[in-house]
Short mmCIF file of C-alpha atoms in Angstrom, two decimals:
data_model
loop_
_atom_site.label_atom_id
_atom_site.label_comp_id
_atom_site.label_asym_id
_atom_site.label_seq_id
_atom_site.Cartn_x
_atom_site.Cartn_y
_atom_site.Cartn_z
CA UNK K 1 7.52 36.38 29.70
CA UNK K 2 11.08 36.97 30.66
CA UNK K 3 12.88 34.75 28.16
CA UNK K 4 15.29 36.37 25.78
CA UNK K 5 13.59 36.96 22.42
CA UNK K 6 14.68 34.89 19.46
CA UNK K 7 15.22 36.50 16.12
CA UNK K 8 13.23 35.82 12.99
CA UNK K 9 14.23 37.07 9.51
CA UNK K 10 13.15 36.86 5.89
CA UNK K 11 15.26 36.47 2.75
CA UNK K 12 13.89 36.72 -0.76
CA UNK K 13 10.23 36.99 0.28
CA UNK K 14 8.00 39.64 -1.33
CA UNK K 15 7.02 42.64 0.77
CA UNK K 16 3.56 41.45 1.82
CA UNK K 17 4.96 38.16 3.12
CA UNK K 18 7.73 39.93 5.03
CA UNK K 19 5.10 42.14 6.60
CA UNK K 20 3.01 39.18 7.57
CA UNK K 21 5.95 37.46 9.27
CA UNK K 22 6.77 40.66 11.10
CA UNK K 23 3.15 41.15 12.20
CA UNK K 24 2.98 37.66 13.62
CA UNK K 25 5.92 38.38 15.91
CA UNK K 26 4.39 41.65 17.04
CA UNK K 27 0.61 41.26 16.97
CA UNK K 28 0.32 37.59 17.82
CA UNK K 29 2.97 37.60 20.52
CA UNK K 30 0.44 36.37 23.07
CA UNK K 31 -0.22 33.29 20.95
CA UNK K 32 3.44 32.34 20.72
CA UNK K 33 5.18 30.18 23.27
CA UNK K 34 8.11 32.56 23.59
CA UNK K 35 8.99 36.07 22.40
CA UNK K 36 10.23 36.66 18.87
CA UNK K 37 11.56 39.79 17.24
CA UNK K 38 12.07 40.63 13.62
CA UNK K 39 15.71 41.15 12.69
CA UNK K 40 18.62 40.61 10.34
CA UNK K 41 19.32 37.21 8.72
CA UNK K 42 22.89 37.18 9.93
CA UNK K 43 21.71 37.15 13.56
CA UNK K 44 18.52 35.16 13.15
CA UNK K 45 17.44 31.95 14.82
CA UNK K 46 14.86 31.25 12.13
CA UNK K 47 15.00 32.44 8.52
CA UNK K 48 12.05 32.30 6.13
CA UNK K 49 13.38 32.29 2.59
CA UNK K 50 12.19 31.71 -0.95
CA UNK K 51 14.75 29.40 -2.54
CA UNK K 52 13.57 30.43 -6.02
CA UNK K 53 14.07 34.18 -5.47
CA UNK K 54 16.71 36.00 -7.53
CA UNK K 55 17.90 38.28 -4.77
CA UNK K 56 19.35 35.58 -2.54
CA UNK K 57 22.86 36.26 -3.81
CA UNK K 58 24.88 38.08 -1.26
CA UNK K 59 22.83 36.85 1.66
CA UNK K 60 24.39 34.54 4.16
CA UNK K 61 23.26 33.04 7.42
CA UNK K 62 25.34 33.22 10.52
CA UNK K 63 27.69 30.29 11.03
CA UNK K 64 27.38 31.02 14.75
CA UNK K 65 23.61 30.95 15.18
CA UNK K 66 23.09 28.64 12.21
CA UNK K 67 19.36 29.32 12.02
CA UNK K 68 16.61 26.89 11.13
CA UNK K 69 15.70 27.60 7.51
CA UNK K 70 12.05 27.64 6.46
CA UNK K 71 11.61 27.41 2.69
CA UNK K 72 8.58 29.30 1.38
CA UNK K 73 7.60 27.88 -1.99
CA UNK K 74 4.74 28.07 -4.46
CA UNK K 75 1.90 25.61 -4.03
CA UNK K 76 2.81 23.60 -7.10
CA UNK K 77 6.59 23.68 -6.66
CA UNK K 78 8.56 20.57 -5.77
CA UNK K 79 9.67 20.37 -2.16
CA UNK K 80 12.92 22.26 -1.69
CA UNK K 81 15.59 19.88 -0.46
CA UNK K 82 18.32 22.52 -0.72
CA UNK K 83 18.52 26.31 -0.80
CA UNK K 84 21.41 28.66 -1.50
CA UNK K 85 21.68 29.20 2.25
CA UNK K 86 21.56 25.57 3.29
CA UNK K 87 19.14 22.72 3.71
CA UNK K 88 15.69 23.81 4.87
CA UNK K 89 14.35 22.34 8.07
CA UNK K 90 10.73 23.02 7.14
CA UNK K 91 8.75 23.96 4.06
CA UNK K 92 5.75 26.28 3.83
CA UNK K 93 3.58 26.40 0.73
CA UNK K 94 1.98 29.58 -0.52
CA UNK K 95 -0.25 31.26 0.21
CA UNK K 96 1.08 31.63 3.72
CA UNK K 97 -0.99 33.16 6.48
CA UNK K 98 -0.41 34.12 10.08
CA UNK K 99 -1.61 30.77 11.38
CA UNK K 100 0.89 28.89 9.19
CA UNK K 101 3.71 31.11 10.40
CA UNK K 102 2.69 30.72 14.02
CA UNK K 103 2.56 26.92 13.67
CA UNK K 104 5.95 26.92 11.99
CA UNK K 105 7.50 28.78 14.89
CA UNK K 106 5.83 26.39 17.28
CA UNK K 107 7.28 23.40 15.40
CA UNK K 108 10.72 24.94 15.50
CA UNK K 109 10.35 25.37 19.26
CA UNK K 110 9.17 21.81 19.77
CA UNK K 111 12.01 20.39 17.76
CA UNK K 112 14.53 22.56 19.55
CA UNK K 113 13.20 21.38 22.89
CA UNK K 114 13.69 17.74 21.95
CA UNK K 115 16.97 18.20 20.10
CA UNK K 116 18.80 21.29 21.29
CA UNK K 117 21.23 20.98 18.41
CA UNK K 118 18.40 21.51 15.98
CA UNK K 119 18.37 25.28 15.99
CA UNK K 120 22.07 25.37 16.61
CA UNK K 121 22.77 23.92 13.23
CA UNK K 122 22.67 20.29 14.25
CA UNK K 123 20.00 19.47 11.76
CA UNK K 124 21.96 20.91 8.91
CA UNK K 125 25.08 19.11 9.90
CA UNK K 126 23.20 15.89 10.22
CA UNK K 127 21.33 16.17 6.96
CA UNK K 128 23.08 14.53 4.13
CA UNK K 129 21.94 14.28 0.56
CA UNK K 130 22.40 10.78 -0.74
CA UNK K 131 21.65 11.51 -4.36
CA UNK K 132 23.08 10.99 -6.86
CA UNK K 133 24.47 7.81 -5.30
CA UNK K 134 22.72 4.70 -6.64
CA UNK K 135 19.60 4.03 -4.65
CA UNK K 136 20.81 0.60 -3.56
CA UNK K 137 23.99 2.10 -2.18
CA UNK K 138 22.08 4.82 -0.35
CA UNK K 139 19.70 2.31 1.15
CA UNK K 140 22.53 0.03 2.19
CA UNK K 141 24.44 2.85 3.85
CA UNK K 142 21.44 4.09 5.76
CA UNK K 143 20.27 0.64 6.81
CA UNK K 144 23.65 -0.45 8.09
CA UNK K 145 23.94 2.74 10.09
CA UNK K 146 20.30 2.53 11.06
CA UNK K 147 20.83 -0.81 12.76
CA UNK K 148 22.69 0.95 15.53
CA UNK K 149 21.20 4.43 15.26
CA UNK K 150 17.48 4.53 15.55
CA UNK K 151 17.39 8.25 15.05
CA UNK K 152 18.08 8.24 11.33
CA UNK K 153 15.59 8.13 8.57
CA UNK K 154 15.54 8.02 4.80
CA UNK K 155 13.15 10.27 2.94
CA UNK K 156 12.18 9.72 -0.68
CA UNK K 157 10.49 12.60 -2.43
CA UNK K 158 9.33 12.63 -6.01
CA UNK K 159 8.67 15.65 -8.19
CA UNK K 160 5.08 15.88 -7.08
CA UNK K 161 6.05 16.00 -3.45
CA UNK K 162 4.88 12.52 -2.54
CA UNK K 163 6.92 11.11 0.25
CA UNK K 164 8.14 7.79 1.57
CA UNK K 165 10.01 7.77 4.84
CA UNK K 166 11.92 4.79 6.19
CA UNK K 167 13.14 4.44 9.72
CA UNK K 168 15.86 1.85 9.41
CA UNK K 169 16.40 1.25 13.08
CA UNK K 170 12.88 0.34 14.05
CA UNK K 171 11.80 -3.20 14.70
CA UNK K 172 8.48 -3.06 12.98
CA UNK K 173 7.64 -2.29 9.41
CA UNK K 174 8.92 1.16 9.00
CA UNK K 175 7.68 3.83 6.74
CA UNK K 176 5.16 6.45 5.99
CA UNK K 177 3.85 6.98 2.54
CA UNK K 178 1.77 9.62 0.91
CA UNK K 179 0.79 8.31 -2.49
CA UNK K 180 4.34 7.75 -3.63
CA UNK K 181 4.20 5.15 -6.36
CA UNK K 182 6.83 2.53 -7.08
CA UNK K 183 7.97 4.09 -10.35
CA UNK K 184 9.30 7.39 -8.98
CA UNK K 185 11.46 5.47 -6.54
CA UNK K 186 13.45 4.15 -9.44
CA UNK K 187 13.01 7.07 -11.73
CA UNK K 188 14.76 9.91 -9.99
CA UNK K 189 13.18 10.34 -6.59
CA UNK K 190 15.25 12.56 -4.38
CA UNK K 191 16.72 10.67 -1.47
CA UNK K 192 17.84 12.46 1.64
CA UNK K 193 18.97 11.21 4.97
CA UNK K 194 18.17 13.28 8.02
CA UNK K 195 18.30 13.01 11.72
CA UNK K 196 14.81 12.81 13.17
CA UNK K 197 14.14 16.14 14.74
CA UNK K 198 10.76 15.32 16.15
CA UNK K 199 8.95 12.09 16.75
CA UNK K 200 5.71 13.91 16.25
CA UNK K 201 6.52 15.57 12.96
CA UNK K 202 3.53 15.41 10.64
CA UNK K 203 5.19 13.29 8.02
CA UNK K 204 5.95 10.57 10.57
CA UNK K 205 2.36 10.05 11.55
CA UNK K 206 1.83 6.81 9.65
CA UNK K 207 4.87 5.04 10.97
CA UNK K 208 4.17 1.98 13.01
CA UNK K 209 3.11 -1.56 12.37
CA UNK K 210 1.27 -0.69 9.21
CA UNK K 211 0.98 -3.71 6.98
CA UNK K 212 -1.41 -2.06 4.55
CA UNK K 213 -1.20 -3.35 1.04
CA UNK K 214 0.06 -0.14 -0.52
CA UNK K 215 2.96 0.44 1.80
CA UNK K 216 3.76 -3.25 2.02
CA UNK K 217 3.97 -3.67 -1.75
CA UNK K 218 5.96 -0.46 -2.08
CA UNK K 219 8.55 -1.56 0.46
CA UNK K 220 8.77 -5.05 -1.02
CA UNK K 221 9.30 -3.58 -4.45
CA UNK K 222 11.83 -1.06 -3.17
CA UNK K 223 13.98 -3.74 -1.56
CA UNK K 224 13.55 -6.30 -4.31
CA UNK K 225 14.09 -4.11 -7.36
CA UNK K 226 16.66 -1.61 -6.14
CA UNK K 227 20.11 -1.94 -7.64
CA UNK K 228 22.77 -2.67 -6.73
CA UNK K 229 21.32 -5.38 -4.47
CA UNK K 230 23.45 -4.82 -1.41
CA UNK K 231 22.25 -6.59 1.74
CA UNK K 232 20.05 -4.38 3.89
CA UNK K 233 19.51 -6.94 6.65
CA UNK K 234 23.04 -7.37 7.96
CA UNK K 235 26.15 -9.28 7.06
CA UNK K 236 24.94 -12.00 4.69
CA UNK K 237 27.92 -14.23 5.41
CA UNK K 238 27.20 -14.31 9.14
CA UNK K 239 23.49 -13.67 9.52
CA UNK K 240 20.95 -16.46 9.44
CA UNK K 241 17.68 -15.56 7.86
CA UNK K 242 14.20 -16.97 7.54
CA UNK K 243 10.80 -15.70 6.57
CA UNK K 244 8.51 -14.90 9.47
CA UNK K 245 5.55 -14.59 7.13
CA UNK K 246 4.88 -15.92 3.69
CA UNK K 247 5.26 -12.81 1.53
CA UNK K 248 2.22 -11.29 -0.10
CA UNK K 249 3.87 -11.50 -3.47
CA UNK K 250 0.96 -11.31 -5.86
CA UNK K 251 2.22 -8.30 -7.75
CA UNK K 252 5.91 -9.11 -7.83
CA UNK K 253 5.84 -11.68 -10.60
CA UNK K 254 8.51 -13.95 -9.14
CA UNK K 255 9.96 -16.84 -11.10
CA UNK K 256 9.88 -20.46 -9.93
CA UNK K 257 13.43 -20.44 -8.56
CA UNK K 258 12.50 -17.49 -6.38
CA UNK K 259 9.31 -19.21 -5.22
CA UNK K 260 11.40 -22.23 -4.37
CA UNK K 261 13.80 -20.09 -2.35
CA UNK K 262 10.96 -18.42 -0.48
CA UNK K 263 9.49 -21.79 0.40
CA UNK K 264 12.83 -23.06 1.74
CA UNK K 265 13.37 -19.92 3.77
CA UNK K 266 9.81 -20.08 5.05
CA UNK K 267 10.52 -23.48 6.53
CA UNK K 268 13.84 -22.86 8.24
CA UNK K 269 16.80 -20.51 8.83
CA UNK K 270 19.73 -20.43 6.44
CA UNK K 271 22.93 -18.58 5.87
CA UNK K 272 22.57 -16.88 2.54
CA UNK K 273 25.27 -19.04 0.95
CA UNK K 274 23.58 -22.24 2.12
CA UNK K 275 20.23 -20.97 0.87
CA UNK K 276 21.78 -20.22 -2.51
CA UNK K 277 23.22 -23.73 -2.74
CA UNK K 278 19.93 -25.28 -1.61
CA UNK K 279 17.81 -23.39 -4.09
CA UNK K 280 20.10 -22.90 -7.06
CA UNK K 281 19.47 -19.17 -6.96
CA UNK K 282 22.46 -16.82 -7.22
CA UNK K 283 23.38 -15.05 -3.99
CA UNK K 284 22.71 -11.65 -5.52
CA UNK K 285 19.20 -12.69 -6.53
CA UNK K 286 18.58 -14.08 -3.06
CA UNK K 287 19.79 -10.87 -1.46
CA UNK K 288 17.40 -8.86 -3.63
CA UNK K 289 14.57 -11.12 -2.55
CA UNK K 290 15.51 -10.90 1.11
CA UNK K 291 15.92 -7.12 0.88
CA UNK K 292 12.29 -6.91 -0.17
CA UNK K 293 11.21 -9.23 2.63
CA UNK K 294 13.28 -7.29 5.15
CA UNK K 295 11.98 -3.86 4.25
CA UNK K 296 8.41 -5.15 4.32
CA UNK K 297 8.88 -6.79 7.71
CA UNK K 298 8.66 -10.42 6.57
CA UNK K 299 12.25 -11.38 7.31
CA UNK K 300 13.70 -12.52 10.62
CA UNK K 301 17.45 -12.21 11.09
CA UNK K 302 19.48 -14.30 13.54
CA UNK K 303 16.36 -15.79 15.07
CA UNK K 304 15.60 -19.45 15.43
CA UNK K 305 12.98 -20.85 13.10
CA UNK K 306 9.65 -21.01 14.90
CA UNK K 307 8.85 -24.53 15.96
CA UNK K 308 5.23 -24.27 14.94
CA UNK K 309 5.84 -24.74 11.22
CA UNK K 310 2.96 -27.13 10.95
CA UNK K 311 3.90 -29.99 8.64
CA UNK K 312 6.85 -31.98 9.87
CA UNK K 313 7.16 -34.90 7.46
CA UNK K 314 7.14 -35.14 3.69
CA UNK K 315 4.75 -37.53 1.97
CA UNK K 316 5.87 -41.13 2.42
CA UNK K 317 6.83 -41.83 -1.17
CA UNK K 318 8.56 -38.58 -1.97
CA UNK K 319 12.26 -38.49 -2.85
CA UNK K 320 14.50 -35.75 -4.25
CA UNK K 321 14.57 -37.63 -7.54
CA UNK K 322 10.78 -37.71 -7.74
CA UNK K 323 10.59 -33.99 -7.04
CA UNK K 324 13.10 -33.32 -9.82
CA UNK K 325 11.14 -35.45 -12.25
CA UNK K 326 7.87 -33.73 -11.48
CA UNK K 327 9.53 -30.35 -11.67
CA UNK K 328 11.04 -31.14 -15.06
CA UNK K 329 7.72 -32.45 -16.27
CA UNK K 330 5.95 -29.31 -15.09
CA UNK K 331 8.56 -27.19 -16.84
CA UNK K 332 7.68 -28.90 -20.10
CA UNK K 333 4.03 -28.12 -19.48
CA UNK K 334 4.91 -24.47 -18.96
CA UNK W 1 1.73 -52.69 -16.49
CA UNK W 2 1.13 -51.33 -13.02
CA UNK W 3 1.20 -47.59 -12.90
CA UNK W 4 2.74 -45.98 -9.86
CA UNK W 5 0.65 -43.02 -8.83
CA UNK W 6 1.65 -39.84 -7.01
CA UNK W 7 -0.95 -37.22 -6.31
CA UNK W 8 -1.55 -33.62 -5.43
CA UNK W 9 -5.04 -32.67 -4.26
CA UNK W 10 -6.92 -29.48 -4.93
CA UNK W 11 -9.84 -28.91 -2.63
CA UNK W 12 -12.35 -26.11 -2.35
CA UNK W 13 -15.98 -25.15 -2.60
CA UNK W 14 -18.16 -25.62 -5.64
CA UNK W 15 -17.07 -23.22 -8.34
CA UNK W 16 -13.79 -22.37 -6.64
CA UNK W 17 -11.89 -23.33 -9.79
CA UNK W 18 -10.60 -26.83 -9.06
CA UNK W 19 -11.47 -28.30 -12.45
CA UNK W 20 -10.13 -25.20 -14.21
CA UNK W 21 -6.83 -25.54 -12.36
CA UNK W 22 -6.50 -29.21 -13.23
CA UNK W 23 -7.25 -28.50 -16.88
CA UNK W 24 -4.30 -26.08 -17.03
CA UNK W 25 -1.63 -28.68 -16.39
CA UNK W 26 -3.08 -32.08 -17.21
CA UNK W 27 -1.74 -34.02 -20.20
CA UNK W 28 -5.31 -34.91 -21.10
CA UNK W 29 -8.62 -33.21 -20.51
CA UNK W 30 -9.50 -33.93 -16.90
CA UNK W 31 -11.72 -36.88 -16.26
CA UNK W 32 -14.91 -35.35 -14.93
CA UNK W 33 -17.56 -37.05 -12.90
CA UNK W 34 -20.15 -34.33 -12.98
CA UNK W 35 -23.73 -34.70 -11.90
CA UNK W 36 -26.59 -32.27 -11.64
CA UNK W 37 -26.00 -29.74 -8.93
CA UNK W 38 -28.61 -30.31 -6.26
CA UNK W 39 -27.40 -27.40 -4.17
CA UNK W 40 -28.02 -24.33 -6.29
CA UNK W 41 -27.94 -22.35 -3.05
CA UNK W 42 -24.23 -23.22 -2.72
CA UNK W 43 -23.35 -22.50 -6.34
CA UNK W 44 -25.05 -21.48 -9.58
CA UNK W 45 -23.29 -24.21 -11.51
CA UNK W 46 -25.70 -26.54 -13.32
CA UNK W 47 -23.45 -29.53 -12.76
CA UNK W 48 -20.79 -30.29 -10.20
CA UNK W 49 -18.26 -32.97 -9.45
CA UNK W 50 -19.82 -36.02 -7.82
CA UNK W 51 -16.79 -38.13 -7.00
CA UNK W 52 -13.65 -36.33 -8.03
CA UNK W 53 -11.90 -34.97 -11.09
CA UNK W 54 -8.45 -35.82 -11.96
CA UNK W 55 -5.86 -34.78 -14.44
CA UNK W 56 -2.66 -36.61 -15.15
CA UNK W 57 0.96 -35.91 -15.99
CA UNK W 58 2.97 -38.84 -17.30
CA UNK W 59 6.32 -38.88 -15.51
CA UNK W 60 7.69 -41.80 -17.55
CA UNK W 61 8.89 -45.15 -16.33
CA UNK W 62 5.40 -46.15 -15.32
CA UNK W 63 4.85 -43.26 -12.93
CA UNK W 64 2.15 -40.63 -13.12
CA UNK W 65 1.31 -37.55 -11.16
CA UNK W 66 -2.42 -37.18 -10.74
CA UNK W 67 -4.00 -33.92 -9.74
CA UNK W 68 -7.25 -34.63 -7.96
CA UNK W 69 -10.07 -32.21 -7.39
CA UNK W 70 -12.30 -33.10 -4.48
CA UNK W 71 -16.08 -32.99 -4.88
CA UNK W 72 -17.36 -29.56 -4.01
CA UNK W 73 -20.67 -30.29 -2.35
CA UNK W 74 -20.56 -30.67 1.40
CA UNK W 75 -22.52 -33.92 1.30
CA UNK W 76 -19.35 -35.48 -0.03
CA UNK W 77 -17.11 -34.08 2.70
CA UNK W 78 -16.36 -37.54 4.08
CA UNK W 79 -14.42 -38.17 0.85
CA UNK W 80 -12.09 -35.20 1.11
CA UNK W 81 -9.55 -36.68 3.55
CA UNK W 82 -9.78 -40.05 1.81
CA UNK W 83 -8.83 -38.52 -1.53
CA UNK W 84 -5.97 -36.61 0.11
CA UNK W 85 -4.45 -39.59 1.92
CA UNK W 86 -0.84 -40.08 0.83
CA UNK W 87 -0.84 -36.93 -1.29
CA UNK W 88 2.32 -34.90 -1.90
CA UNK W 89 0.33 -31.85 -1.00
CA UNK W 90 -3.06 -30.21 -0.71
CA UNK W 91 -4.00 -26.94 -2.34
CA UNK W 92 -6.89 -25.30 -0.49
CA UNK W 93 -8.46 -23.20 -3.21
CA UNK W 94 -10.62 -20.41 -1.85
CA UNK W 95 -13.23 -18.57 -3.90
CA UNK W 96 -12.99 -14.95 -2.79
CA UNK W 97 -16.24 -14.08 -4.56
CA UNK W 98 -18.19 -16.12 -2.03
CA UNK W 99 -19.89 -14.51 0.90
CA UNK W 100 -17.61 -15.83 3.63
CA UNK W 101 -14.40 -17.50 2.42
CA UNK W 102 -13.14 -17.81 6.00
CA UNK W 103 -16.19 -19.88 6.91
CA UNK W 104 -15.57 -21.98 3.79
CA UNK W 105 -12.03 -22.65 4.93
CA UNK W 106 -13.27 -23.51 8.40
CA UNK W 107 -15.55 -26.20 6.95
CA UNK W 108 -12.66 -27.73 5.03
CA UNK W 109 -10.46 -27.66 8.07
CA UNK W 110 -13.09 -29.51 10.07
CA UNK W 111 -13.41 -32.15 7.40
CA UNK W 112 -9.67 -32.72 6.97
CA UNK W 113 -9.05 -32.94 10.70
CA UNK W 114 -5.59 -34.08 11.73
CA UNK W 115 -4.51 -34.41 8.10
CA UNK W 116 -4.02 -30.64 8.14
CA UNK W 117 -0.80 -30.95 10.07
CA UNK W 118 0.47 -33.96 8.15
CA UNK W 119 0.33 -33.00 4.50
CA UNK W 120 2.23 -30.07 2.98
CA UNK W 121 -0.44 -27.51 2.21
CA UNK W 122 -0.92 -24.23 0.42
CA UNK W 123 -3.75 -21.75 0.69
CA UNK W 124 -4.58 -20.35 -2.74
CA UNK W 125 -6.83 -17.30 -3.04
CA UNK W 126 -8.74 -17.37 -6.32
CA UNK W 127 -11.20 -14.97 -7.99
CA UNK W 128 -9.33 -11.89 -6.91
CA UNK W 129 -11.48 -9.77 -9.22
CA UNK W 130 -14.21 -10.00 -6.61
CA UNK W 131 -12.23 -8.11 -3.97
CA UNK W 132 -10.34 -4.85 -3.85
CA UNK W 133 -7.21 -6.49 -2.48
CA UNK W 134 -6.42 -10.06 -1.58
CA UNK W 135 -7.04 -10.38 2.17
CA UNK W 136 -3.79 -12.23 2.76
CA UNK W 137 -3.19 -10.71 6.18
CA UNK W 138 -6.62 -11.88 7.31
CA UNK W 139 -5.90 -15.48 6.35
CA UNK W 140 -2.41 -15.22 7.78
CA UNK W 141 -3.93 -14.37 11.15
CA UNK W 142 -6.50 -17.12 10.79
CA UNK W 143 -3.86 -19.77 10.10
CA UNK W 144 -1.61 -18.52 12.87
CA UNK W 145 -4.54 -18.79 15.23
CA UNK W 146 -4.70 -22.47 14.36
CA UNK W 147 -0.96 -22.98 14.70
CA UNK W 148 -0.51 -23.34 10.94
CA UNK W 149 2.08 -21.58 8.81
CA UNK W 150 1.22 -22.14 5.19
CA UNK W 151 2.13 -20.21 2.09
CA UNK W 152 -0.83 -18.04 1.11
CA UNK W 153 -0.82 -17.32 -2.59
CA UNK W 154 -3.17 -15.04 -4.53
CA UNK W 155 -3.80 -16.78 -7.82
CA UNK W 156 -5.83 -16.92 -10.99
CA UNK W 157 -6.25 -20.56 -11.91
CA UNK W 158 -7.33 -19.64 -15.43
CA UNK W 159 -3.64 -18.94 -15.97
CA UNK W 160 -1.50 -22.02 -16.42
CA UNK W 161 1.59 -20.30 -15.01
CA UNK W 162 -0.27 -19.52 -11.81
CA UNK W 163 -1.26 -23.14 -11.37
CA UNK W 164 2.32 -24.22 -12.04
CA UNK W 165 3.45 -21.77 -9.34
CA UNK W 166 1.12 -23.47 -6.86
CA UNK W 167 2.54 -26.85 -7.81
CA UNK W 168 6.09 -25.53 -7.42
CA UNK W 169 5.38 -24.39 -3.87
CA UNK W 170 3.94 -27.82 -3.02
CA UNK W 171 7.08 -29.48 -4.40
CA UNK W 172 9.37 -27.04 -2.58
CA UNK W 173 7.59 -27.71 0.69
CA UNK W 174 8.29 -31.41 0.24
CA UNK W 175 11.88 -30.64 -0.69
CA UNK W 176 12.31 -28.61 2.49
CA UNK W 177 10.81 -31.36 4.60
CA UNK W 178 13.19 -33.90 3.08
CA UNK W 179 16.13 -31.67 3.96
CA UNK W 180 14.88 -31.20 7.50
CA UNK W 181 14.43 -34.93 7.89
CA UNK W 182 17.93 -35.85 6.70
#
């Protein structure tokens, strides 16, 4: 192997963990894709650090090499989204062993191969914490940018390290979820935005056309309930929208005006203002509804209404006045 | 005085909850035309609707909205499209506790024939307790396969608000069609 060795360093790790990292670079060299040597943090390409350690003060990482940071945390600790030395690229949970270290180095290599800027500090420059901005604002910002940049993602992490990841720029339902419930999303989940470093990263594995009930309901709820309700699906004054699918709305507890709006938008495309006038629902409420539909993959934007909407004529005797009378009568029965 | 009738039809298998749904919103207890159930293999109910049930909402000015429930037993299937003729809408009420709700829907589709594409319709999934999650995606695919795009609504017809939601969607479908026509 003739490649120039990369440098690995530890900051704030106890002695036995430092030894283990060092041994991996020396003893398991044949199992690594390229040579590594143990060295000083200020010249390192990869730094393993414990963000909770006291002795981090005084340490700094090189602004030139800008190493990939690997946070080493206790098994029950929340995922570290920030460390005194910068944002970690990866997290390892204790106890760590040689295999975990070897795999971490391999992941760093893979990411660097796909995105050369990754180990040159690109990831840290690209990462941007969105908290404590209101969730709706963060979503809006990421979605608007995501429409033109498919390489961005939003990651939601709650205190128990459950994760929801959204890929705004993808056509299909986007997201991966690991048991993240709806409540944490609105009760202080950490939101970060990061450039995708690897399409094959473990936490991306569930992304695709998943329309499973859990993820679907979570995304619907996220779009529908998040405040402020800023449009996630484009410019509401210019875009035309309609529902590609009737939403699976069993758990959302929508009111009748919202049901009415969904039905209208299921039948044909509208500008949001026209839809608001047609349904009597305020624009903001409509946007919230459409945000839910959009995140869950039910909404079509700037597409013609499919011509196969089966029924084409109302019943012979029906008039707007009759519908109003029945509706009023039903309301009294309610 | 002649009464001008409008109607919405609820159709579904025996025990799907048609009579229960009608009871939720009718001004009066629904008029039942029950007879002994001769098909205990189809449902455990001791009696079932022979002709049809209907409930009624007085709209004033000599107009009423009648909610009809079609007879559940298949031997009466010839009546289903007759009852639904001229209706504002049809609610296909599926009993998810039955062995094969898709097959049930298929039977109703065969019986209603071309009326399927002519009358605003809603697919309502009842008895959700019997399943882990409402198989909405399954029915979505099924309808798409038949060129139909209907609202599919998980429901509990023991709840009046749920039945009113179904009625609202039927009305909104008509409202949309009126707009499209004008």
